[in-house]
CSV table of N, CA and C in Angstrom, one decimal:
chain,number,residue,atom,x,y,z
A,1,MET,N,16.6,46.2,-3.9
A,1,MET,CA,16.2,45.4,-2.6
A,1,MET,C,15.0,44.6,-2.9
A,2,GLN,N,14.1,45.1,-3.4
A,2,GLN,CA,12.7,44.5,-3.7
A,2,GLN,C,12.8,43.3,-4.7
A,3,ASP,N,13.9,43.5,-5.7
A,3,ASP,CA,14.2,42.6,-6.6
A,3,ASP,C,14.9,41.4,-6.1
A,4,LEU,N,15.9,41.5,-5.1
A,4,LEU,CA,16.6,40.6,-4.4
A,4,LEU,C,15.4,39.8,-3.6
A,5,GLN,N,14.7,40.5,-2.8
A,5,GLN,CA,13.6,39.8,-1.9
A,5,GLN,C,12.9,39.0,-2.8
A,6,ALA,N,12.5,39.3,-4.0
A,6,ALA,CA,11.5,38.6,-4.9
A,6,ALA,C,12.3,37.4,-5.4
A,7,GLN,N,13.6,37.5,-5.6
A,7,GLN,CA,14.4,36.5,-6.1
A,7,GLN,C,14.4,35.3,-4.8
A,8,LEU,N,14.8,36.0,-3.7
A,8,LEU,CA,14.7,35.0,-2.5
A,8,LEU,C,13.6,34.2,-2.3
A,9,ALA,N,12.4,35.0,-2.4
A,9,ALA,CA,11.0,34.4,-2.1
A,9,ALA,C,11.0,33.3,-3.3
A,10,GLN,N,11.3,33.6,-4.5
A,10,GLN,CA,11.2,32.6,-5.6
A,10,GLN,C,12.1,31.2,-5.4
A,11,ALA,N,13.4,31.5,-4.9
A,11,ALA,CA,14.3,30.7,-4.5
A,11,ALA,C,13.7,29.7,-3.3
A,12,ARG,N,13.0,30.4,-2.3
A,12,ARG,CA,12.4,29.6,-1.3
A,12,ARG,C,11.3,28.7,-1.8
A,13,GLY,N,10.5,29.2,-2.7
A,13,GLY,CA,9.4,28.5,-3.2
A,13,GLY,C,10.0,27.2,-4.1
A,14,LEU,N,11.0,27.6,-4.8
A,14,LEU,CA,11.6,26.4,-5.5
A,14,LEU,C,12.1,25.4,-4.6
A,15,ILE,N,12.7,25.7,-3.5
A,15,ILE,CA,13.3,24.8,-2.5
A,15,ILE,C,12.1,24.0,-1.9
A,16,ASP,N,11.0,24.7,-1.5
A,16,ASP,CA,10.0,23.9,-1.1
A,16,ASP,C,9.4,23.0,-2.1
A,17,GLU,N,9.3,23.3,-3.3
A,17,GLU,CA,8.7,22.4,-4.3
A,17,GLU,C,9.7,21.3,-4.6
A,18,LEU,N,11.0,21.4,-4.5
A,18,LEU,CA,12.0,20.4,-4.6
A,18,LEU,C,11.8,19.5,-3.3
A,19,THR,N,11.7,20.0,-2.2
A,19,THR,CA,11.5,19.2,-0.9
A,19,THR,C,10.4,18.4,-1.1
A,20,GLN,N,9.1,18.9,-1.5
A,20,GLN,CA,8.1,18.1,-1.7
A,20,GLN,C,8.4,16.9,-2.7
A,21,ARG,N,8.9,17.1,-3.9
A,21,ARG,CA,9.3,16.2,-4.8
A,21,ARG,C,10.1,15.2,-4.2
A,22,ILE,N,11.0,15.5,-3.4
A,22,ILE,CA,12.0,14.6,-2.9
A,22,ILE,C,11.2,13.6,-1.9
A,23,ALA,N,10.4,14.3,-1.0
A,23,ALA,CA,9.5,13.5,-0.2
A,23,ALA,C,8.5,12.4,-0.9
A,24,TYR,N,8.0,13.1,-2.1
A,24,TYR,CA,7.1,12.1,-2.8
A,24,TYR,C,7.9,11.0,-3.6
A,25,SER,N,9.2,11.3,-4.0
A,25,SER,CA,10.1,10.2,-4.6
A,25,SER,C,10.4,9.2,-3.5
A,26,GLN,N,10.6,9.7,-2.2
A,26,GLN,CA,11.0,8.8,-1.3
A,26,GLN,C,10.0,7.9,-0.9
A,27,GLN,N,8.6,8.4,-0.8
A,27,GLN,CA,7.4,7.7,-0.5
A,27,GLN,C,7.1,6.7,-1.8
A,28,GLU,N,7.4,7.0,-3.0
A,28,GLU,CA,7.2,6.1,-3.9
A,28,GLU,C,8.3,5.1,-3.9
A,29,ALA,N,9.5,5.3,-3.4
A,29,ALA,CA,10.5,4.3,-3.4
A,29,ALA,C,10.2,3.3,-2.2
A,30,ALA,N,9.6,3.9,-1.2
A,30,ALA,CA,9.3,3.1,0.0
A,30,ALA,C,8.2,2.2,-0.5
A,31,LEU,N,7.2,2.7,-1.2
A,31,LEU,CA,6.0,1.8,-1.7
A,31,LEU,C,6.5,0.8,-2.7
A,32,HIS,N,7.4,1.0,-3.6
A,32,HIS,CA,7.9,0.0,-4.5
A,32,HIS,C,8.7,-1.0,-3.8
A,33,SER,N,9.5,-0.7,-2.8
A,33,SER,CA,10.1,-1.6,-1.8
A,33,SER,C,9.2,-2.6,-1.2
A,34,VAL,N,8.1,-2.1,-0.7
A,34,VAL,CA,7.0,-2.9,0.0
A,34,VAL,C,6.3,-3.9,-1.1
A,35,ASN,N,6.1,-3.2,-2.1
A,35,ASN,CA,5.5,-4.2,-3.2
A,35,ASN,C,6.5,-5.0,-3.7
A,36,ALA,N,7.6,-4.9,-3.8
A,36,ALA,CA,8.6,-6.0,-4.2
A,36,ALA,C,8.8,-6.9,-3.1
A,37,ARG,N,8.6,-6.5,-2.0
A,37,ARG,CA,8.8,-7.6,-0.8
A,37,ARG,C,7.4,-8.5,-0.8
A,38,ALA,N,6.4,-7.9,-1.1
A,38,ALA,CA,5.1,-8.7,-1.2
A,38,ALA,C,5.2,-9.5,-2.4
A,39,ALA,N,5.7,-9.1,-3.5
A,39,ALA,CA,5.8,-10.0,-4.6
A,39,ALA,C,6.7,-11.1,-4.4
A,40,ASP,N,7.9,-10.8,-3.7
A,40,ASP,CA,8.7,-11.9,-3.3
A,40,ASP,C,8.1,-13.0,-2.5
A,41,ALA,N,7.4,-12.5,-1.5
A,41,ALA,CA,6.5,-13.4,-0.8
A,41,ALA,C,5.7,-14.3,-1.5
A,42,LEU,N,4.8,-13.6,-2.3
A,42,LEU,CA,3.9,-14.2,-3.1
A,42,LEU,C,4.5,-15.4,-4.0
A,43,VAL,N,5.6,-15.1,-4.6
A,43,VAL,CA,6.3,-16.0,-5.5
A,43,VAL,C,6.8,-17.2,-4.8
A,44,GLY,N,7.2,-16.8,-3.7
A,44,GLY,CA,7.6,-18.0,-2.7
A,44,GLY,C,6.5,-18.7,-2.3
A,45,ARG,N,5.4,-18.4,-1.9
A,45,ARG,CA,4.1,-19.1,-1.5
A,45,ARG,C,3.7,-19.9,-2.8
A,46,LEU,N,3.8,-19.4,-4.0
A,46,LEU,CA,3.4,-20.0,-5.2
A,46,LEU,C,4.3,-21.1,-5.7
A,47,ASN,N,5.5,-20.8,-5.3
A,47,ASN,CA,6.6,-21.9,-5.6
A,47,ASN,C,6.3,-23.1,-4.6
A,48,GLU,N,6.0,-22.8,-3.3
A,48,GLU,CA,5.8,-23.9,-2.4
A,48,GLU,C,4.5,-24.7,-2.9
A,49,GLN,N,3.5,-24.0,-3.1
A,49,GLN,CA,2.2,-24.6,-3.7
A,49,GLN,C,2.4,-25.5,-5.0
A,50,LEU,N,3.3,-24.9,-6.0
A,50,LEU,CA,3.6,-25.6,-7.1
A,50,LEU,C,4.3,-26.9,-6.7
A,51,THR,N,5.3,-26.9,-5.9
A,51,THR,CA,6.0,-28.0,-5.4
A,51,THR,C,5.2,-29.1,-4.8
A,52,GLN,N,4.2,-28.7,-3.9
A,52,GLN,CA,3.3,-29.5,-3.4
A,52,GLN,C,2.4,-30.2,-4.4
A,53,VAL,N,1.9,-29.4,-5.4
A,53,VAL,CA,0.9,-29.9,-6.4
A,53,VAL,C,1.7,-30.9,-7.3
A,54,THR,N,3.0,-30.6,-7.5
A,54,THR,CA,3.7,-31.6,-8.5
A,54,THR,C,4.0,-32.9,-7.6
A,55,LEU,N,4.3,-32.9,-6.3
A,55,LEU,CA,4.5,-34.0,-5.5
A,55,LEU,C,3.4,-34.8,-5.6
A,56,GLU,N,2.2,-34.1,-5.4
A,56,GLU,CA,1.0,-34.9,-5.3
A,56,GLU,C,0.5,-35.5,-6.9
A,57,ARG,N,0.9,-34.7,-7.8
A,57,ARG,CA,0.7,-35.3,-9.1
A,57,ARG,C,1.5,-36.6,-9.4
A,58,ASP,N,2.8,-36.4,-9.0
A,58,ASP,CA,3.7,-37.6,-9.2
A,58,ASP,C,3.4,-38.8,-8.4
A,59,ALA,N,2.8,-38.6,-7.2
A,59,ALA,CA,2.3,-39.7,-6.4
A,59,ALA,C,1.0,-40.4,-7.1
A,60,ALA,N,0.1,-39.5,-7.7
A,60,ALA,CA,-1.1,-40.0,-8.3
A,60,ALA,C,-0.6,-40.8,-9.6
A,61,VAL,N,0.3,-40.2,-10.5
A,61,VAL,CA,0.8,-41.0,-11.6
A,61,VAL,C,1.3,-42.3,-11.2
A,62,LYS,N,2.0,-42.5,-10.2
A,62,LYS,CA,2.7,-43.6,-9.6
A,62,LYS,C,1.6,-44.5,-9.3
A,63,ARG,N,0.6,-44.2,-8.5
A,63,ARG,CA,-0.5,-45.1,-8.1
A,63,ARG,C,-1.3,-45.6,-9.4
A,64,ILE,N,-1.4,-44.7,-10.3
A,64,ILE,CA,-2.2,-45.0,-11.5
A,64,ILE,C,-1.2,-46.2,-12.2
A,65,ALA,N,0.1,-46.0,-12.4
A,65,ALA,CA,0.8,-47.1,-13.1
A,65,ALA,C,0.8,-48.3,-12.2
A,66,GLU,N,0.8,-48.2,-10.9
A,66,GLU,CA,0.8,-49.5,-10.3
A,66,GLU,C,-0.7,-50.2,-10.5
A,67,PHE,N,-1.7,-49.4,-10.4
A,67,PHE,CA,-3.0,-49.9,-10.8
A,67,PHE,C,-2.8,-50.7,-12.1
A,68,VAL,N,-2.5,-49.9,-13.2
A,68,VAL,CA,-2.7,-50.4,-14.7
A,68,VAL,C,-1.9,-51.5,-14.8
A,69,LYS,N,-0.7,-51.6,-14.0
A,69,LYS,CA,0.4,-52.6,-14.1
A,69,LYS,C,-0.3,-54.1,-13.6
A,70,ASP,N,-1.3,-53.8,-12.8
A,70,ASP,CA,-1.8,-55.1,-12.1
A,70,ASP,C,-3.2,-55.5,-13.0
A,71,VAL,N,-3.6,-54.7,-13.8
A,71,VAL,CA,-4.8,-54.9,-14.8
A,71,VAL,C,-4.4,-55.9,-15.6
A,72,PRO,N,-5.0,-57.2,-15.7
A,72,PRO,CA,-4.8,-57.9,-16.9
A,72,PRO,C,-5.2,-57.6,-18.3
A,73,ASP,N,-4.3,-57.9,-19.2
A,73,ASP,CA,-4.7,-57.4,-20.7
A,73,ASP,C,-5.7,-58.3,-21.2
A,74,LYS,N,-6.7,-57.7,-21.9
A,74,LYS,CA,-7.9,-58.3,-22.6
A,74,LYS,C,-7.5,-58.9,-23.9
A,75,ALA,N,-6.4,-58.7,-24.3
A,75,ALA,CA,-5.8,-59.2,-25.6
A,75,ALA,C,-5.5,-60.5,-25.6
């Protein structure tokens, strides 16, 4: 009978440990999900900034080209 109680106590301990591991794994998965959403948001903001900088650069190149076109050649 004591052997059976010892096995039962061991099984309960194992169940508790597995329950804790599952909870930890769920927390880790939730954290990774939050990190993934944050990374997606960051990539979106960076893409917006890149688009804006590209538009500004293109406009500056166009202004420079117009200026250079109007400058007489010295040759």
